[in-house]
Short mmCIF file of C-alpha atoms in Angstrom, two decimals:
data_model
loop_
_atom_site.label_atom_id
_atom_site.label_comp_id
_atom_site.label_asym_id
_atom_site.label_seq_id
_atom_site.Cartn_x
_atom_site.Cartn_y
_atom_site.Cartn_z
CA UNK A 1 0.00 0.00 0.00
CA UNK A 2 1.41 3.37 -1.02
CA UNK A 3 0.62 6.66 0.70
CA UNK A 4 1.52 10.25 -0.16
CA UNK A 5 2.32 12.48 2.79
CA UNK A 6 3.60 16.04 2.49
CA UNK A 7 5.51 15.32 -0.69
CA UNK A 8 7.02 12.13 0.72
CA UNK A 9 6.13 8.63 -0.41
CA UNK A 10 5.68 5.99 2.26
CA UNK A 11 5.00 2.29 1.79
CA UNK A 12 3.00 0.22 4.27
CA UNK A 13 3.00 -3.60 4.17
CA UNK A 14 -0.45 -4.76 3.09
CA UNK A 15 -0.64 -7.12 6.08
CA UNK A 16 -0.17 -4.14 8.43
CA UNK A 17 -2.98 -2.27 6.69
CA UNK A 18 -5.29 -5.27 7.07
CA UNK A 19 -4.27 -5.82 10.68
CA UNK A 20 -5.24 -2.24 11.57
CA UNK A 21 -8.74 -2.71 10.12
CA UNK A 22 -9.63 -6.14 11.47
CA UNK A 23 -12.55 -4.71 13.45
CA UNK A 24 -14.08 -3.51 10.17
CA UNK A 25 -13.53 -6.88 8.53
CA UNK A 26 -14.96 -8.85 11.47
CA UNK A 27 -17.62 -6.60 13.03
CA UNK A 28 -19.01 -7.74 16.37
CA UNK A 29 -16.09 -10.07 17.04
CA UNK A 30 -13.28 -9.67 19.53
CA UNK A 31 -9.87 -9.80 17.85
CA UNK A 32 -7.49 -11.25 20.43
CA UNK A 33 -4.33 -11.64 18.32
CA UNK A 34 -3.24 -11.57 14.71
CA UNK A 35 -0.23 -13.12 13.04
CA UNK A 36 1.21 -13.41 9.55
CA UNK A 37 2.18 -16.72 7.93
CA UNK A 38 3.22 -17.80 4.46
CA UNK A 39 2.86 -21.25 2.86
CA UNK A 40 5.05 -22.66 0.10
CA UNK A 41 3.54 -25.59 -1.80
CA UNK A 42 5.19 -28.27 -3.91
CA UNK A 43 4.47 -27.10 -7.44
CA UNK A 44 6.43 -29.73 -9.31
CA UNK A 45 4.35 -31.16 -12.11
CA UNK A 46 4.60 -34.89 -12.68
CA UNK A 47 3.32 -36.47 -15.87
CA UNK A 48 3.81 -40.11 -16.81
CA UNK A 49 5.12 -39.55 -20.32
CA UNK A 50 5.11 -43.28 -21.13
CA UNK A 51 1.43 -43.62 -20.25
CA UNK A 52 0.15 -40.29 -21.55
CA UNK A 53 -1.20 -40.43 -25.09
CA UNK A 54 -1.33 -36.64 -25.27
CA UNK A 55 1.45 -34.96 -23.28
CA UNK A 56 -0.01 -31.46 -23.64
CA UNK A 57 -3.44 -32.44 -22.33
CA UNK A 58 -1.95 -34.45 -19.46
CA UNK A 59 0.29 -31.52 -18.51
CA UNK A 60 -2.61 -29.06 -18.59
CA UNK A 61 -4.59 -31.27 -16.20
CA UNK A 62 -1.63 -31.33 -13.80
CA UNK A 63 -1.23 -27.54 -14.01
CA UNK A 64 -4.80 -27.12 -12.75
CA UNK A 65 -3.84 -29.12 -9.65
CA UNK A 66 -0.63 -27.17 -9.01
CA UNK A 67 -2.13 -24.60 -6.64
CA UNK A 68 -3.35 -27.43 -4.42
CA UNK A 69 0.05 -29.10 -4.06
CA UNK A 70 1.11 -30.28 -0.58
CA UNK A 71 2.72 -27.66 1.71
CA UNK A 72 6.48 -28.06 2.03
CA UNK A 73 7.33 -24.92 4.01
CA UNK A 74 5.54 -22.79 6.60
CA UNK A 75 7.00 -19.37 7.33
CA UNK A 76 5.75 -17.56 10.42
CA UNK A 77 6.62 -14.28 12.10
CA UNK A 78 8.77 -14.64 15.19
CA UNK A 79 5.99 -13.29 17.46
CA UNK A 80 3.49 -16.10 16.77
CA UNK A 81 2.22 -17.83 19.90
CA UNK A 82 2.52 -21.65 20.33
CA UNK A 83 -1.25 -22.27 20.21
CA UNK A 84 -1.66 -20.61 16.79
CA UNK A 85 1.45 -22.34 15.49
CA UNK A 86 0.17 -25.73 16.64
CA UNK A 87 -3.11 -25.09 14.82
CA UNK A 88 -1.35 -24.21 11.57
CA UNK A 89 1.02 -27.20 11.75
CA UNK A 90 -1.91 -29.55 12.33
CA UNK A 91 -4.20 -28.14 9.65
CA UNK A 92 -1.49 -27.79 7.00
CA UNK A 93 0.02 -31.17 7.90
CA UNK A 94 3.63 -29.94 7.99
CA UNK A 95 6.46 -31.15 10.22
CA UNK A 96 8.38 -29.08 12.75
CA UNK A 97 11.39 -29.17 10.38
CA UNK A 98 9.29 -27.39 7.73
CA UNK A 99 8.48 -24.43 10.01
CA UNK A 100 10.65 -21.29 9.75
CA UNK A 101 10.41 -18.37 12.20
CA UNK A 102 11.42 -15.13 10.50
CA UNK A 103 11.22 -11.40 11.14
CA UNK A 104 8.49 -9.59 9.22
CA UNK A 105 7.80 -8.91 6.42
CA UNK A 106 7.63 -12.47 5.11
CA UNK A 107 6.92 -11.74 1.43
CA UNK A 108 9.83 -9.62 0.23
CA UNK A 109 8.52 -9.70 -3.35
CA UNK A 110 6.38 -6.75 -2.37
CA UNK A 111 9.52 -4.62 -2.26
CA UNK A 112 9.50 -4.60 -6.07
CA UNK A 113 6.86 -1.86 -5.79
CA UNK A 114 9.54 0.46 -4.45
CA UNK A 115 11.58 0.05 -7.65
CA UNK A 116 8.73 1.65 -9.62
CA UNK A 117 9.32 4.98 -7.90
CA UNK A 118 10.56 7.74 -10.26
CA UNK A 119 13.87 8.08 -8.42
CA UNK A 120 16.60 8.00 -11.05
CA UNK A 121 19.15 8.89 -8.35
CA UNK A 122 18.50 5.51 -6.67
CA UNK A 123 18.71 3.43 -9.84
CA UNK A 124 21.43 2.25 -12.18
CA UNK A 125 21.93 4.54 -15.17
CA UNK A 126 20.32 3.18 -18.31
CA UNK A 127 22.59 0.82 -20.20
CA UNK A 128 22.55 0.79 -23.99
CA UNK A 129 23.98 -2.47 -25.34
CA UNK A 130 26.46 -2.25 -28.18
CA UNK A 131 26.53 -4.31 -31.37
CA UNK A 132 29.42 -6.75 -31.50
CA UNK A 133 32.13 -5.28 -33.76
CA UNK A 134 32.25 -8.43 -35.91
CA UNK A 135 28.51 -8.09 -36.66
CA UNK A 136 28.64 -4.46 -37.77
CA UNK A 137 28.56 -3.61 -41.50
CA UNK A 138 31.96 -3.33 -43.16
CA UNK A 139 30.85 -0.12 -44.93
CA UNK A 140 28.95 2.83 -43.38
CA UNK A 141 25.89 2.63 -45.66
CA UNK A 142 25.63 -1.15 -45.82
CA UNK A 143 22.99 -3.20 -44.04
CA UNK A 144 24.23 -5.71 -41.48
CA UNK A 145 24.61 -9.22 -42.92
CA UNK A 146 24.70 -11.87 -40.22
CA UNK A 147 25.64 -14.69 -42.56
CA UNK A 148 28.54 -12.77 -44.11
CA UNK A 149 29.83 -11.80 -40.67
CA UNK A 150 29.65 -15.35 -39.30
CA UNK A 151 31.19 -16.80 -42.47
CA UNK A 152 34.23 -14.53 -42.00
CA UNK A 153 34.89 -15.67 -38.44
CA UNK A 154 33.29 -17.14 -35.32
CA UNK A 155 31.59 -14.47 -33.20
CA UNK A 156 31.26 -14.66 -29.41
CA UNK A 157 28.70 -12.25 -27.94
CA UNK A 158 28.30 -11.30 -24.29
CA UNK A 159 24.84 -10.19 -23.16
CA UNK A 160 23.58 -7.78 -21.94
CA UNK A 161 26.73 -5.77 -22.67
CA UNK A 162 26.30 -6.68 -26.35
CA UNK A 163 22.86 -6.49 -27.86
CA UNK A 164 20.59 -9.51 -28.14
CA UNK A 165 18.47 -7.68 -30.74
CA UNK A 166 21.37 -7.03 -33.15
CA UNK A 167 22.82 -10.53 -32.73
CA UNK A 168 20.53 -13.46 -31.88
CA UNK A 169 17.29 -11.80 -32.89
CA UNK A 170 18.81 -10.38 -36.09
CA UNK A 171 20.24 -13.82 -36.95
CA UNK A 172 16.82 -15.50 -36.82
CA UNK A 173 14.95 -12.63 -38.48
CA UNK A 174 17.41 -12.55 -41.38
CA UNK A 175 17.17 -16.33 -41.69
CA UNK A 176 13.36 -16.11 -41.84
CA UNK A 177 13.47 -13.50 -44.62
CA UNK A 178 16.37 -14.94 -46.67
CA UNK A 179 15.16 -16.88 -49.76
CA UNK A 180 18.37 -18.95 -49.71
CA UNK A 181 17.62 -20.33 -46.23
CA UNK A 182 16.04 -23.75 -46.51
CA UNK A 183 15.59 -24.73 -42.86
CA UNK A 184 15.67 -23.36 -39.31
CA UNK A 185 15.85 -25.60 -36.26
CA UNK A 186 15.71 -24.22 -32.74
CA UNK A 187 15.17 -25.15 -29.10
CA UNK A 188 12.84 -23.01 -27.00
CA UNK A 189 12.99 -23.34 -23.22
CA UNK A 190 11.70 -19.96 -22.05
CA UNK A 191 10.75 -16.94 -24.14
CA UNK A 192 8.88 -13.67 -23.62
CA UNK A 193 5.18 -13.00 -24.12
CA UNK A 194 5.66 -10.91 -27.27
CA UNK A 195 8.69 -12.74 -28.56
CA UNK A 196 10.14 -11.63 -31.92
CA UNK A 197 11.86 -15.03 -31.96
CA UNK A 198 8.49 -16.79 -32.19
CA UNK A 199 7.35 -14.36 -34.87
CA UNK A 200 10.51 -15.01 -36.91
CA UNK A 201 9.89 -18.77 -36.81
CA UNK A 202 6.26 -18.25 -37.86
CA UNK A 203 7.33 -15.96 -40.73
CA UNK A 204 9.85 -18.56 -41.87
CA UNK A 205 7.27 -21.36 -41.86
CA UNK A 206 4.70 -19.25 -43.69
CA UNK A 207 7.27 -18.45 -46.40
CA UNK A 208 7.75 -22.15 -47.08
CA UNK A 209 10.89 -22.90 -45.10
CA UNK A 210 11.25 -26.09 -43.11
CA UNK A 211 11.06 -24.98 -39.47
CA UNK A 212 11.49 -27.24 -36.48
CA UNK A 213 10.97 -25.93 -32.95
CA UNK A 214 11.70 -28.05 -29.93
CA UNK A 215 9.49 -26.55 -27.22
CA UNK A 216 10.20 -27.77 -23.71
CA UNK A 217 6.71 -27.85 -22.20
CA UNK A 218 8.14 -29.05 -18.87
CA UNK A 219 10.10 -25.80 -18.25
CA UNK A 220 9.24 -25.13 -14.61
CA UNK A 221 6.65 -22.35 -14.12
CA UNK A 222 6.63 -21.64 -17.87
CA UNK A 223 4.64 -24.73 -18.81
CA UNK A 224 1.43 -22.89 -19.72
CA UNK A 225 3.28 -20.19 -21.69
CA UNK A 226 5.15 -22.82 -23.69
CA UNK A 227 1.97 -24.79 -24.41
CA UNK A 228 0.44 -21.58 -25.80
CA UNK A 229 3.48 -20.91 -27.99
CA UNK A 230 3.60 -24.53 -29.18
CA UNK A 231 0.02 -24.34 -30.42
CA UNK A 232 0.63 -21.00 -32.13
CA UNK A 233 3.70 -22.39 -33.90
CA UNK A 234 1.90 -25.55 -34.99
CA UNK A 235 -0.94 -23.48 -36.42
CA UNK A 236 1.59 -21.59 -38.59
CA UNK A 237 3.03 -24.83 -39.98
CA UNK A 238 6.08 -25.16 -37.73
CA UNK A 239 7.05 -28.76 -36.91
CA UNK A 240 6.84 -28.69 -33.10
CA UNK A 241 8.33 -31.48 -31.02
CA UNK A 242 8.50 -31.87 -27.27
CA UNK A 243 11.86 -33.55 -26.77
CA UNK A 244 12.78 -36.95 -25.42
CA UNK A 245 10.65 -38.93 -23.00
CA UNK A 246 12.00 -38.74 -19.46
CA UNK A 247 14.41 -35.89 -20.20
CA UNK A 248 14.13 -32.11 -20.05
CA UNK A 249 15.60 -30.35 -23.08
CA UNK A 250 17.54 -27.45 -21.59
CA UNK A 251 20.06 -26.66 -24.37
CA UNK A 252 19.92 -23.29 -26.18
CA UNK A 253 20.59 -24.01 -29.85
CA UNK A 254 19.68 -22.62 -33.25
CA UNK A 255 20.68 -24.10 -36.62
CA UNK A 256 20.16 -22.42 -39.99
CA UNK A 257 20.75 -24.36 -43.21
CA UNK A 258 21.42 -22.10 -46.19
CA UNK A 259 22.05 -22.86 -49.84
CA UNK A 260 25.19 -21.14 -51.14
CA UNK A 261 26.69 -21.75 -54.59
CA UNK A 262 25.01 -25.10 -54.96
CA UNK A 263 26.02 -26.45 -51.54
CA UNK A 264 24.41 -26.47 -48.11
CA UNK A 265 26.06 -24.44 -45.39
CA UNK A 266 25.35 -24.59 -41.65
CA UNK A 267 25.13 -21.47 -39.49
CA UNK A 268 24.70 -22.15 -35.79
CA UNK A 269 24.16 -20.35 -32.51
CA UNK A 270 25.07 -22.03 -29.23
CA UNK A 271 24.07 -20.06 -26.15
CA UNK A 272 24.03 -20.17 -22.39
CA UNK A 273 20.76 -18.24 -22.05
CA UNK A 274 17.16 -18.48 -23.17
CA UNK A 275 15.88 -17.03 -26.42
CA UNK A 276 14.13 -14.34 -24.45
CA UNK A 277 14.59 -10.68 -25.47
CA UNK A 278 13.37 -9.40 -22.08
CA UNK A 279 15.61 -11.41 -19.77
CA UNK A 280 18.53 -10.86 -22.15
CA UNK A 281 18.62 -7.27 -20.85
CA UNK A 282 19.17 -8.30 -17.22
CA UNK A 283 20.78 -11.78 -17.45
CA UNK A 284 24.50 -12.16 -18.12
CA UNK A 285 24.91 -14.76 -20.88
CA UNK A 286 27.16 -15.71 -23.77
CA UNK A 287 26.50 -17.01 -27.25
CA UNK A 288 28.68 -18.33 -30.04
CA UNK A 289 27.87 -17.89 -33.73
CA UNK A 290 29.80 -20.17 -36.05
CA UNK A 291 29.75 -21.51 -39.59
CA UNK A 292 32.06 -24.37 -38.63
CA UNK A 293 30.96 -27.36 -40.70
CA UNK A 294 31.64 -29.94 -37.99
CA UNK A 295 29.62 -28.02 -35.40
CA UNK A 296 26.81 -27.73 -37.93
CA UNK A 297 26.85 -31.48 -38.54
CA UNK A 298 26.86 -32.13 -34.79
CA UNK A 299 23.80 -29.92 -34.34
CA UNK A 300 22.07 -31.62 -37.27
CA UNK A 301 22.62 -34.98 -35.57
CA UNK A 302 21.45 -33.60 -32.24
CA UNK A 303 18.25 -32.15 -33.68
CA UNK A 304 17.62 -35.48 -35.41
CA UNK A 305 17.89 -37.19 -32.04
CA UNK A 306 15.76 -34.62 -30.21
CA UNK A 307 13.04 -34.84 -32.85
CA UNK A 308 13.02 -38.63 -32.74
CA UNK A 309 14.52 -39.34 -36.18
CA UNK A 310 17.61 -41.15 -34.93
CA UNK A 311 19.59 -42.05 -31.82
CA UNK A 312 23.04 -40.54 -32.17
CA UNK A 313 26.05 -42.24 -30.62
CA UNK A 314 28.82 -39.74 -31.27
CA UNK A 315 29.35 -35.99 -31.40
CA UNK A 316 32.73 -34.56 -32.33
CA UNK A 317 32.52 -31.00 -30.97
CA UNK A 318 29.59 -31.14 -28.53
CA UNK A 319 29.34 -32.55 -25.01
CA UNK A 320 25.70 -33.61 -24.80
CA UNK A 321 24.05 -34.59 -21.51
CA UNK A 322 23.13 -37.02 -20.13
CA UNK A 323 25.49 -39.36 -22.01
CA UNK A 324 28.61 -37.35 -22.71
CA UNK A 325 28.75 -34.12 -20.69
CA UNK A 326 29.93 -35.46 -17.33
CA UNK A 327 32.24 -37.95 -19.04
CA UNK A 328 33.78 -35.22 -21.19
CA UNK A 329 34.34 -32.85 -18.26
CA UNK A 330 35.87 -35.61 -16.13
CA UNK A 331 38.26 -36.35 -19.01
CA UNK A 332 39.29 -32.69 -19.15
CA UNK A 333 39.83 -32.57 -15.36
CA UNK A 334 41.92 -35.76 -15.49
CA UNK A 335 44.03 -34.21 -18.23
CA UNK A 336 44.74 -31.20 -15.96
CA UNK A 337 45.72 -33.59 -13.14
CA UNK A 338 48.22 -35.36 -15.40
CA UNK A 339 49.64 -32.05 -16.63
CA UNK A 340 50.14 -30.83 -13.05
CA UNK A 341 51.82 -34.07 -12.02
CA UNK A 342 54.18 -33.79 -14.99
CA UNK A 343 55.04 -30.17 -14.14
CA UNK A 344 53.20 -28.75 -17.13
CA UNK A 345 50.85 -25.71 -17.03
CA UNK A 346 47.47 -26.62 -15.58
CA UNK A 347 44.34 -24.87 -14.37
CA UNK A 348 40.57 -25.11 -14.24
CA UNK A 349 38.04 -22.27 -14.25
CA UNK A 350 34.31 -22.98 -13.99
CA UNK A 351 31.42 -20.50 -13.94
CA UNK A 352 28.08 -22.07 -13.17
CA UNK A 353 24.70 -21.62 -11.50
CA UNK A 354 24.88 -24.63 -9.17
CA UNK A 355 27.29 -27.46 -8.46
CA UNK A 356 26.32 -30.50 -6.40
CA UNK A 357 27.40 -33.38 -8.68
CA UNK A 358 29.52 -35.73 -6.55
CA UNK A 359 31.63 -37.12 -9.40
CA UNK A 360 32.60 -33.66 -10.66
CA UNK A 361 33.34 -32.39 -7.13
CA UNK A 362 35.43 -35.47 -6.28
CA UNK A 363 37.41 -34.96 -9.49
CA UNK A 364 38.03 -31.31 -8.58
CA UNK A 365 39.27 -32.41 -5.13
CA UNK A 366 41.70 -34.82 -6.83
CA UNK A 367 42.83 -32.02 -9.13
CA UNK A 368 43.46 -29.77 -6.14
CA UNK A 369 45.48 -32.49 -4.41
CA UNK A 370 47.59 -32.75 -7.58
CA UNK A 371 48.27 -29.02 -7.38
CA UNK A 372 45.89 -27.81 -10.10
CA UNK A 373 44.65 -24.23 -9.44
CA UNK A 374 40.83 -24.36 -9.53
CA UNK A 375 38.61 -21.26 -9.63
CA UNK A 376 34.85 -21.72 -9.41
CA UNK A 377 32.21 -19.00 -9.69
CA UNK A 378 28.82 -20.20 -8.45
CA UNK A 379 25.62 -18.15 -8.34
CA UNK A 380 23.44 -20.60 -6.43
CA UNK A 381 23.86 -23.97 -4.73
CA UNK A 382 27.43 -25.10 -4.05
CA UNK A 383 28.53 -28.17 -2.07
CA UNK A 384 32.27 -27.78 -2.69
CA UNK A 385 34.33 -27.15 0.48
CA UNK A 386 37.21 -24.99 -0.76
CA UNK A 387 40.50 -24.34 1.01
CA UNK A 388 40.44 -27.51 3.14
CA UNK A 389 43.97 -28.73 4.02
CA UNK A 390 44.82 -31.94 2.20
CA UNK A 391 41.54 -31.87 0.27
CA UNK A 392 40.92 -28.65 -1.62
CA UNK A 393 43.70 -26.18 -0.81
CA UNK A 394 43.97 -24.86 -4.38
CA UNK A 395 40.20 -24.50 -4.90
CA UNK A 396 38.69 -21.03 -4.63
CA UNK A 397 34.91 -20.49 -4.80
CA UNK A 398 33.34 -17.09 -5.36
CA UNK A 399 29.91 -15.69 -6.14
CA UNK A 400 29.23 -12.56 -8.20
CA UNK A 401 26.45 -10.26 -7.04
CA UNK A 402 25.97 -7.28 -9.29
CA UNK A 403 23.63 -5.41 -11.57
CA UNK A 404 22.90 -8.41 -13.78
CA UNK A 405 21.99 -11.98 -12.90
CA UNK A 406 25.01 -14.16 -13.67
CA UNK A 407 23.62 -16.90 -15.92
CA UNK A 408 26.39 -18.14 -18.24
CA UNK A 409 27.99 -21.55 -17.76
CA UNK A 410 31.66 -21.70 -18.76
CA UNK A 411 34.27 -24.45 -18.40
CA UNK A 412 37.92 -23.50 -19.06
CA UNK A 413 40.91 -25.84 -18.97
CA UNK A 414 44.56 -24.72 -19.32
CA UNK A 415 45.47 -27.83 -21.35
CA UNK A 416 49.25 -27.32 -21.24
CA UNK A 417 49.14 -23.89 -22.84
CA UNK A 418 46.43 -24.65 -25.42
CA UNK A 419 43.28 -23.60 -23.47
CA UNK A 420 39.99 -25.41 -24.07
CA UNK A 421 36.76 -23.49 -23.39
CA UNK A 422 33.24 -24.94 -23.32
CA UNK A 423 30.03 -22.93 -23.03
CA UNK A 424 26.52 -24.23 -22.48
CA UNK A 425 23.42 -24.18 -20.32
CA UNK A 426 24.06 -27.16 -18.02
CA UNK A 427 24.61 -27.02 -14.28
CA UNK A 428 26.42 -29.73 -12.35
CA UNK A 429 23.37 -31.19 -10.64
#
């Protein structure tokens, strides 16, 4: 609740406003005490994909039940009396371990209202992303040509410092409009409500191009949005698939197949972030554009597998979970261990959202014991114990808290002076 008072703006928690008018809400009753509590419910959606004839319909039925999921956490203010707490625990059927006493206010999401105040002096200055130099026209009056730029050299873009609109979005929009483009294949995990990415895919399909969109309808809390987009894409003639049974398709990939001088050429984008123009302004992510033929063939094989055409056994440039990612990273870590033991340059740098995978962590401990310097940047969950004598003395773990949400996943290995760098969207969980 917002109030104006002598030119000043004051905010009152809604629960305080209600508490001060309880007599009006319950006339004729004696209000003895009042307390605030907050319930978190299990909103995981479970669908038996093997048994469900129609995944979309089964998922929609489960989404209707989501708001009635079992309570898994009860937050209460630290002034709640034992009698009221006992009542809540009994009625909500939660355990004592699921009760958390906290100082008010309990719902900090309400503080977002304060950010809407017209106080430029309290906010970051507006940031205008630049266009990556490699993607700019070579002549002042020329239009940007994504394909020409990517054909000249690989291009690594860093969002939001470099523009999503003049890189990823421009890549797909040019592909949709280019008569020489024969096919576009893309994964969609999360996207915005008015996504130009979706519109580009629809335009491409309506112009007669072969368009495949892998829409992950099990993306947590975006299930309904993705179902809506899937139906819109199907209506426009896009071949929509929903990934592999039992797996969540989390990769961020786009593949464009273009006819040039009588041959087919692959243009690919491999990213760490979603194809979402809105979050691209506040999430830190990276993306690689390349016309490398082997990468293009790898993505072709991967899309064939994801769309159910074939089961691929080998990829030459990609580490694809769940079969090859952990195995490939463990191989890289072991290589650093051997280099350190032989006195050669070694080092590991990992930037990730969460790391709890026991095999990866055990391998990093072994690397540390061999003398390999290990730097890890983790935004969220981390079960590594750095700096432990005899276990992890050379491991350093840090977290970056800044203007943008750190979202990229990077894996760097010194490799005896010939560094190897992997980017992707996977966490070690």
